[in-house]
XYZ file of N, CA, C and O in Angstrom:
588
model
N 41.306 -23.971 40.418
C 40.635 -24.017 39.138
C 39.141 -23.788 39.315
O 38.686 -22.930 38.558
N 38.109 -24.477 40.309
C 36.980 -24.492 40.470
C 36.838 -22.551 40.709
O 36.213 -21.713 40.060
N 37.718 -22.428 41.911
C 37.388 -20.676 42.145
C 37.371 -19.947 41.234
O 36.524 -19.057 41.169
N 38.141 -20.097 40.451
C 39.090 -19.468 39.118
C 37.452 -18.934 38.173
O 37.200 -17.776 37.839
N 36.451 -20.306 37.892
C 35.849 -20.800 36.512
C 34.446 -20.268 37.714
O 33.506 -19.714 37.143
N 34.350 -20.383 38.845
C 33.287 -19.653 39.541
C 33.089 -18.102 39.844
O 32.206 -17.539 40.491
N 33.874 -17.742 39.365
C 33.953 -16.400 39.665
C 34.153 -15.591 37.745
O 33.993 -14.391 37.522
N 34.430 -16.394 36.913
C 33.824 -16.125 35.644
C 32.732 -16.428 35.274
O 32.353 -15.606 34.440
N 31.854 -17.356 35.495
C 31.025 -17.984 35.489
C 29.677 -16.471 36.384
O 28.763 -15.994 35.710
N 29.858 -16.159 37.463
C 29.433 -15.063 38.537
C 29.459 -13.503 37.670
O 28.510 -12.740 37.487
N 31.112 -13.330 37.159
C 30.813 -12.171 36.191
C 29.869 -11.991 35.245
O 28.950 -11.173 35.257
N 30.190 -12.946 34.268
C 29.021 -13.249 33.043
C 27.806 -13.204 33.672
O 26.979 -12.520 33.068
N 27.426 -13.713 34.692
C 26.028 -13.602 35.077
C 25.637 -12.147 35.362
O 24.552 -11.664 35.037
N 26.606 -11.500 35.992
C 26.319 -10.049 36.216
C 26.353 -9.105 35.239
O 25.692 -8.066 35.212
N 27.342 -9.592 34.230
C 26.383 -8.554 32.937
C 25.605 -9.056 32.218
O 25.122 -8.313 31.364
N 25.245 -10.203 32.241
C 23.819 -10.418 31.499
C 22.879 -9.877 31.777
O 22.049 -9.486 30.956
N 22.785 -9.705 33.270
C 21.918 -9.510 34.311
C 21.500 -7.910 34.123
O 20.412 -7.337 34.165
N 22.882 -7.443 33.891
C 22.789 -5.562 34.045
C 21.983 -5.260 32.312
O 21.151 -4.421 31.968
N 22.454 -5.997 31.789
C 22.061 -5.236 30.088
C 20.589 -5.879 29.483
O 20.001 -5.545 28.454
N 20.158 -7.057 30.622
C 19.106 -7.075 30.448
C 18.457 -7.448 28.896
O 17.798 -6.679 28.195
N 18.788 -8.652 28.627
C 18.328 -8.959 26.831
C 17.349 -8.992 26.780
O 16.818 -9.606 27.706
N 16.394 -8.375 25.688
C 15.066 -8.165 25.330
C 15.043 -9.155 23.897
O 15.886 -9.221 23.002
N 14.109 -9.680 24.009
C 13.570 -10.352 22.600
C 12.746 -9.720 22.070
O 11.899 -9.194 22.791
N 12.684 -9.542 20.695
C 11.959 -8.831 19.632
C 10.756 -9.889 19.228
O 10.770 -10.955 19.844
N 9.753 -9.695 18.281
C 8.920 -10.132 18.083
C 9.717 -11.500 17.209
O 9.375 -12.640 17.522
N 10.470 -11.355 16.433
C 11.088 -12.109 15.332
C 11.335 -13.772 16.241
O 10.994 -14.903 15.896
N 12.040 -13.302 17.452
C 12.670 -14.271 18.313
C 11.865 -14.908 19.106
O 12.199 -15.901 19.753
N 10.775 -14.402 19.119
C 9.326 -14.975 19.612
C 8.667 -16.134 18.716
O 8.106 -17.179 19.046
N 8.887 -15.672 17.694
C 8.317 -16.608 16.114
C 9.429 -17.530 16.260
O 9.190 -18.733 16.367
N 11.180 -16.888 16.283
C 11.900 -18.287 15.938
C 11.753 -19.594 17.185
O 11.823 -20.814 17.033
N 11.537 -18.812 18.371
C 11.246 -19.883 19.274
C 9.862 -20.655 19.252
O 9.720 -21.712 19.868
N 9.126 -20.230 18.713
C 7.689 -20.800 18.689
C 6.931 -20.047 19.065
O 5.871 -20.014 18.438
N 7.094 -19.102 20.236
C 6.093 -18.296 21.179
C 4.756 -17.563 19.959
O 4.527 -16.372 20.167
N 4.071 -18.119 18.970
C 3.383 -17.136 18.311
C 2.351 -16.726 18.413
O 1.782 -16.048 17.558
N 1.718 -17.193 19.929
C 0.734 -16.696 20.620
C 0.219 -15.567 20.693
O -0.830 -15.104 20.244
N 1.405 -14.966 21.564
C 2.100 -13.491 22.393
C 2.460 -12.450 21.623
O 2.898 -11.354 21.974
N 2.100 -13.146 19.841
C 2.614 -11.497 18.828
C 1.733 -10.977 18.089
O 1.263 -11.771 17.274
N 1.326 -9.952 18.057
C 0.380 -9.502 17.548
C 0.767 -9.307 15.550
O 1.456 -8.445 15.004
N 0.031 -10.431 14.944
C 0.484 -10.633 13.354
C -0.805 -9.423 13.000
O -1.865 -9.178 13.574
N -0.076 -8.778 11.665
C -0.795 -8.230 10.944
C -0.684 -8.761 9.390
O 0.324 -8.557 8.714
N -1.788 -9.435 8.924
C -1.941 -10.246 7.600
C -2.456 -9.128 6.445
O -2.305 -9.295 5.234
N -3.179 -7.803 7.147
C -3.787 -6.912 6.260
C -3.147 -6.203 4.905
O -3.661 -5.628 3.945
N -1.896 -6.488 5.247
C -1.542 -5.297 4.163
C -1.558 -5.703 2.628
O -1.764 -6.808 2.128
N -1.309 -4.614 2.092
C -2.358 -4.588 0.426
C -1.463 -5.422 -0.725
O -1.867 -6.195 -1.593
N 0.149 -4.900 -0.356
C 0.779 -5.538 -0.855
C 1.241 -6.848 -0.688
O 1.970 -7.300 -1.571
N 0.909 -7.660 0.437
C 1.092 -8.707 0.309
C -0.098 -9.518 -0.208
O -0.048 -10.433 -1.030
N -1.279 -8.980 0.472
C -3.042 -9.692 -0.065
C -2.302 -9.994 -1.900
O -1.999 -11.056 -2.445
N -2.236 -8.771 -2.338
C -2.140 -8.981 -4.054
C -0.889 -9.981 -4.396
O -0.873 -10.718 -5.382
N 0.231 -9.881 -3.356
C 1.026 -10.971 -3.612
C 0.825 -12.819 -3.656
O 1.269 -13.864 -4.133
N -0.200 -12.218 -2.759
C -0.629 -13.777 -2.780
C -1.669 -14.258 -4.078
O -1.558 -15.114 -4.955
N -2.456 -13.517 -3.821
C -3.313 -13.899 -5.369
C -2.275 -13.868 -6.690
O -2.352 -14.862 -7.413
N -1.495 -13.027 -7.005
C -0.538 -12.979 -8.097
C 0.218 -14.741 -8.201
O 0.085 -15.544 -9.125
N 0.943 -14.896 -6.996
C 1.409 -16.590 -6.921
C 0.394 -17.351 -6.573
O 0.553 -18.557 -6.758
N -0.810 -16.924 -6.030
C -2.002 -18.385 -6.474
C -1.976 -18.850 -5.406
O -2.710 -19.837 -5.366
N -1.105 -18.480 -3.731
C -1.190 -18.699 -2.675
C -2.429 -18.481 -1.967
O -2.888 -17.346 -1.837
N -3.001 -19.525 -1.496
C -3.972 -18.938 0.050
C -3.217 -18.355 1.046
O -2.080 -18.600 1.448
N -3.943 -17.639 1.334
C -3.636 -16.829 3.021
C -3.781 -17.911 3.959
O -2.711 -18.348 4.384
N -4.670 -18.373 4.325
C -4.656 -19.798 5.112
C -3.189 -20.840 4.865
O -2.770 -21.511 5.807
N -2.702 -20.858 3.897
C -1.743 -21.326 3.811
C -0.312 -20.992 4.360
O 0.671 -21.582 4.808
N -0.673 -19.917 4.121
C 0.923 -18.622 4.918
C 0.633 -18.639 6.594
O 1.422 -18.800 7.525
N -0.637 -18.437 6.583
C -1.128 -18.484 8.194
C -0.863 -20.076 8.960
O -1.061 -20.238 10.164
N -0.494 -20.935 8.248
C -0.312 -22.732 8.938
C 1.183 -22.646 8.955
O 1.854 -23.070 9.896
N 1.764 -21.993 7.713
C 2.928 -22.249 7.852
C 3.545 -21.125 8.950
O 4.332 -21.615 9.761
N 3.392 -20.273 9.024
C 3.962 -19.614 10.749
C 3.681 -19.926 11.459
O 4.518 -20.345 12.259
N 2.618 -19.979 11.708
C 1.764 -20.962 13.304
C 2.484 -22.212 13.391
O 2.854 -22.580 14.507
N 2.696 -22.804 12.537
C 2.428 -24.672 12.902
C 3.532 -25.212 12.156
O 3.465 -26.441 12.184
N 4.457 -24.825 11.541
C 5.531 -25.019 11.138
C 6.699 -24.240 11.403
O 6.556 -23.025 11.543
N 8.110 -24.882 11.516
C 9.291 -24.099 11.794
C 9.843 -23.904 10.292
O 9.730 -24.792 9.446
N 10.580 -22.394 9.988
C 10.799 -22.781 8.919
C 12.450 -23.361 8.530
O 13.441 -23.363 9.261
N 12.299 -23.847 7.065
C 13.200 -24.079 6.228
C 14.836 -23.122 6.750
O 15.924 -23.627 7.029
N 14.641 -22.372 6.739
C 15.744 -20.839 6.897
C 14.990 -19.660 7.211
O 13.793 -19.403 7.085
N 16.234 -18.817 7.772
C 15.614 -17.631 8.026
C 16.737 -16.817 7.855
O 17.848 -17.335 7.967
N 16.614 -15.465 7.567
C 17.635 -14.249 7.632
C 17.302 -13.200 7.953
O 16.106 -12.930 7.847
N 18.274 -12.159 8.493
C 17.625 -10.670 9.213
C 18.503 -9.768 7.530
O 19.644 -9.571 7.111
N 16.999 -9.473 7.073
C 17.659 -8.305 6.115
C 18.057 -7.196 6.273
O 19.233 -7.135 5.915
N 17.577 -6.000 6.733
C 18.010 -5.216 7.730
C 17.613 -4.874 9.024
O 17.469 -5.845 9.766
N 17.320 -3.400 9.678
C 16.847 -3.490 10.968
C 16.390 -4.044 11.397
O 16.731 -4.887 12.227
N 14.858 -3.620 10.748
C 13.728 -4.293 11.327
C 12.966 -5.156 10.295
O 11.807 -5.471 10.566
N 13.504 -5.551 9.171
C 12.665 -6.639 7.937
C 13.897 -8.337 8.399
O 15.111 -8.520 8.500
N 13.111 -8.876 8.490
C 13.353 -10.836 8.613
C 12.414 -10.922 7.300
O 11.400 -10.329 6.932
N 13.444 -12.206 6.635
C 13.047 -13.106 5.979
C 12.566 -14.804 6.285
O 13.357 -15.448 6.976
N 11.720 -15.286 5.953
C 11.899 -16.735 6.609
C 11.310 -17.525 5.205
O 10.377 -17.067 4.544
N 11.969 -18.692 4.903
C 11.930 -19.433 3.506
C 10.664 -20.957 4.479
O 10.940 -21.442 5.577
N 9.660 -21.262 3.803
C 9.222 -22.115 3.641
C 8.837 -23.186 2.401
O 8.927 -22.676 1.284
N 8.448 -24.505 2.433
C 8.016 -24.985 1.372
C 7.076 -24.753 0.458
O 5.968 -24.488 0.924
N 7.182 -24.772 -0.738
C 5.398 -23.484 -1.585
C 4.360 -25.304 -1.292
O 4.325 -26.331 -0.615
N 3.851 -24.712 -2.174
C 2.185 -25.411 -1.704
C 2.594 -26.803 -2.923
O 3.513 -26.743 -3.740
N 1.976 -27.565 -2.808
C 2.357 -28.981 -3.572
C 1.853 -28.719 -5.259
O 2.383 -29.125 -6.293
N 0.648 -27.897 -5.062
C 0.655 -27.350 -6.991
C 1.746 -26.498 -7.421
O 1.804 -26.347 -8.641
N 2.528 -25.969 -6.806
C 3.257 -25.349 -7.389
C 4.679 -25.842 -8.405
O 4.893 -27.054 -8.411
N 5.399 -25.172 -9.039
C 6.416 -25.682 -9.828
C 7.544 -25.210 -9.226
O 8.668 -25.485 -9.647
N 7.334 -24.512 -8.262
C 9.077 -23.855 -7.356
C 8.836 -24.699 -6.083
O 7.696 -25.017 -5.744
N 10.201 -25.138 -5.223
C 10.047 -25.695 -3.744
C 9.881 -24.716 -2.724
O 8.977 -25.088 -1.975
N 10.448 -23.436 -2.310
C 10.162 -22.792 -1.628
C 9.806 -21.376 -1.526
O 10.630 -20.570 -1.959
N 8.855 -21.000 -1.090
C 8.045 -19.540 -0.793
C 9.105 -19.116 0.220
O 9.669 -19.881 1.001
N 9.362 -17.447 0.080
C 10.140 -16.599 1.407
C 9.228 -15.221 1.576
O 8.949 -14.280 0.832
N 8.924 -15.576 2.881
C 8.092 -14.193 3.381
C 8.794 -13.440 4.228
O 9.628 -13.775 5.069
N 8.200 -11.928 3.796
C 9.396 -10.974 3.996
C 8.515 -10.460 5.144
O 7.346 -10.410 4.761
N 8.659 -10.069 6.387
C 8.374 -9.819 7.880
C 9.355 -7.927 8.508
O 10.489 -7.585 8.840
N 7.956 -7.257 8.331
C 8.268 -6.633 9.449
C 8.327 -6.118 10.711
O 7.249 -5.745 11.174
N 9.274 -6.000 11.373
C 8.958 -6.587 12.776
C 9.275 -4.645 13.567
O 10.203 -3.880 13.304
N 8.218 -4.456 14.423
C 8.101 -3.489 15.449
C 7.319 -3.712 16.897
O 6.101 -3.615 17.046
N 8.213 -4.007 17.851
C 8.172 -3.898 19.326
C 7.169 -5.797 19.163
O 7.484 -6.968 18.949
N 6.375 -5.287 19.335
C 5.325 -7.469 19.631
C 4.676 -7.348 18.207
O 3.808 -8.218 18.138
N 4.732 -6.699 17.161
C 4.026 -7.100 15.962
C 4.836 -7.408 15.210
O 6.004 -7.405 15.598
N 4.566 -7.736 14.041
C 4.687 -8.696 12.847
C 3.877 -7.941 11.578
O 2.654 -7.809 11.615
N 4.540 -7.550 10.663
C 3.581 -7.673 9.696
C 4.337 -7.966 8.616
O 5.528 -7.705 8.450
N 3.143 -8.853 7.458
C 3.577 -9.265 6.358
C 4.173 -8.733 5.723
O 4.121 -7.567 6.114
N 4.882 -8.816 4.770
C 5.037 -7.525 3.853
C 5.165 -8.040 2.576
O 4.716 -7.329 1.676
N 5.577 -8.912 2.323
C 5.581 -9.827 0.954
C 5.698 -11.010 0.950
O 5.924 -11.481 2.064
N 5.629 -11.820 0.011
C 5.503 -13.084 -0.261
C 6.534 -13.647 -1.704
O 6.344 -12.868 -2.638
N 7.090 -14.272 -1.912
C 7.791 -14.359 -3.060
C 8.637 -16.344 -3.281
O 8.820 -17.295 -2.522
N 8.907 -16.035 -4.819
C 9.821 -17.584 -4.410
C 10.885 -17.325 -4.079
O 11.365 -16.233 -4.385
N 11.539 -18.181 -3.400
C 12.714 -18.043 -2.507
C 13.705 -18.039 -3.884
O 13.433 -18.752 -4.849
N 15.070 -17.009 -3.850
C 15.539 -16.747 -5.041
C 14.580 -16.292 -6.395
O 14.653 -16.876 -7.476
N 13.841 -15.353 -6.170
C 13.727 -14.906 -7.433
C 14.467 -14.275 -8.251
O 15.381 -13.673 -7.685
N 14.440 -14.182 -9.248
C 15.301 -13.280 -9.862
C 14.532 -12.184 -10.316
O 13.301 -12.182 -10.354
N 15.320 -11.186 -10.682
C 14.702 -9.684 -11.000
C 14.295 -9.627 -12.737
O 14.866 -10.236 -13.642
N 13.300 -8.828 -12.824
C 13.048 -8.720 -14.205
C 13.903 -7.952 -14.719
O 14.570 -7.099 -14.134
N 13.922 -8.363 -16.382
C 14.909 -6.979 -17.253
C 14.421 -5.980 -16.980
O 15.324 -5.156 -17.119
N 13.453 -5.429 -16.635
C 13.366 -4.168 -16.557
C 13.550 -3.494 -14.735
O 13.574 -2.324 -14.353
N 13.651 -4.748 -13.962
C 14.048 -4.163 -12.776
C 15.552 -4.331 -12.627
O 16.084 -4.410 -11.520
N 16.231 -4.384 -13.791
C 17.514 -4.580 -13.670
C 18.495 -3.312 -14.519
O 19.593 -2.817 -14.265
N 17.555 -3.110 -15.555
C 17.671 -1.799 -16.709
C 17.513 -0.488 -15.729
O 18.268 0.483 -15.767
N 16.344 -0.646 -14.806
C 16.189 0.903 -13.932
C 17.297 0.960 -12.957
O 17.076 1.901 -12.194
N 18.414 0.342 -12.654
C 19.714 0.411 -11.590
C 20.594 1.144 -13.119
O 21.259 2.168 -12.960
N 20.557 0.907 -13.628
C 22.066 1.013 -14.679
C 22.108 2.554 -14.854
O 21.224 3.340 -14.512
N 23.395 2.872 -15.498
C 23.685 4.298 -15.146
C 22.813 4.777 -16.614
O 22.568 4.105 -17.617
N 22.510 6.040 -16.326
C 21.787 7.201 -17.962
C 23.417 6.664 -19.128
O 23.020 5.869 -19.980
N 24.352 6.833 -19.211
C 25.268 6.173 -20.261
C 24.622 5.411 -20.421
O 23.662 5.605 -21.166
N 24.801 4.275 -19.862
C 24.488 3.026 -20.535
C 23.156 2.643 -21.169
O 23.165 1.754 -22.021
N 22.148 3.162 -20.871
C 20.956 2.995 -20.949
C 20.401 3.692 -22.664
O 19.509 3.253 -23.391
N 21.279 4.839 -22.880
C 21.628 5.579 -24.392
C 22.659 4.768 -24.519
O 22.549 4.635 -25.738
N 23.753 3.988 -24.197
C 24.230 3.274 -25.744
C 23.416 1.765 -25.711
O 23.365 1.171 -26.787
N 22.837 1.182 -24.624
C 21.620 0.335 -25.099
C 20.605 0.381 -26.289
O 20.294 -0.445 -27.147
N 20.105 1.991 -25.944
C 19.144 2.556 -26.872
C 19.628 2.695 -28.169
O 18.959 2.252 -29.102
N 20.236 3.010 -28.278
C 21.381 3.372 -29.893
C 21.650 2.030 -30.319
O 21.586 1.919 -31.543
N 21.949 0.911 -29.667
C 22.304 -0.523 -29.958
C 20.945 -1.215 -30.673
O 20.821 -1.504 -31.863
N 20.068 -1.374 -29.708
C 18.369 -1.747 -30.047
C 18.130 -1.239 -31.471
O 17.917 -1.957 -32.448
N 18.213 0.488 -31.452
C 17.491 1.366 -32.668
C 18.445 0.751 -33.884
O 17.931 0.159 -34.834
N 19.544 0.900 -33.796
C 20.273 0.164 -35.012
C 20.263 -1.480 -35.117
O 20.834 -2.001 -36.075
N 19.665 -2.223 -34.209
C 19.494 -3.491 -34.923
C 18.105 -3.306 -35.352
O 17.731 -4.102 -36.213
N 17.264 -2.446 -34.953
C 16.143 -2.713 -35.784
C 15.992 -2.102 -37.274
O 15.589 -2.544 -38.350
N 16.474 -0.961 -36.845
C 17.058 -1.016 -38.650
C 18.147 -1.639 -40.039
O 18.404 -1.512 -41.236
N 18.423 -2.222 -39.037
C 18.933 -3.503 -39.886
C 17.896 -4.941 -40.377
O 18.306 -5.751 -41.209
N 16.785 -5.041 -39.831
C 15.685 -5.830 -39.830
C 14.742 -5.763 -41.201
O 13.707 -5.098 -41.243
N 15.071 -6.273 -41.925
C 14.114 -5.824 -43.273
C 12.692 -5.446 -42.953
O 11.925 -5.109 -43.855
């Protein structure tokens, strides 16, 4: 039994060994390492995201550094999500910042409440051209029904 579980034990080591796992910047952040990654806070769309929700940047910057978060998810390739707590003025519990990740950087990319929902009108621009003319035809005839 011991030979048996030593010599699986010996394989596994040898392909770990051959394929060689690389950590991405993301796995650097989930372990803590956030020394070693080069963050980019600059970009335009998140700066305005933050002023829009009333967030400091200093605030987003404590909570990656110095806090683990709440949750996290890989949206696709290369975009991670990670959910933290919003700031104590706020009326929602948690902020989710959207992260894109290439080779040791990081950059912001948005800021949002965790579960937002989409506006009517970011929900009207998915729907098919039908529907959107018998919407229109629906609207125009209740308003002419409107004294």
């Amino acid at each position: 039994m011991f030979r048996h579980t030593y010599y699986i034990c010996k394989n596994l080591y040898n392909k770990l060994y051959t394929y060689k796992f690389v950590m991405n910047a993301f796995d650097k952040f989930l372990i803590g390492d956030t020394s070693s990654i080069n963050w980019c806070f600059e970009n335009r769309h998140f700066l305005d995201r933050l002023q829009d929700n009333g967030i400091s940047r200093q605030y987003v910057v404590d909570c990656l550094m110095n806090e683990e978060p709440i949750k996290y998810e890989h949206i696709d390739s290369s975009t991670y999500a990670a959910v933290y707590d919003a700031p104590s003025n706020k009326d929602y519990k948690e902020i989710r910042i959207l992260m894109a990740v290439s080779g040791n950087s990081i950059d912001l990319v948005t800021i949002m409440r965790n579960n937002e929902t989409t506006t009517e009108r970011q929900k009207r621009q998915y729907q098919s051209q039908k529907h959107k003319n018998i919407e229109k035809k629906r609207l125009n005839a209740i308003s002419k029904r409107k004294w």
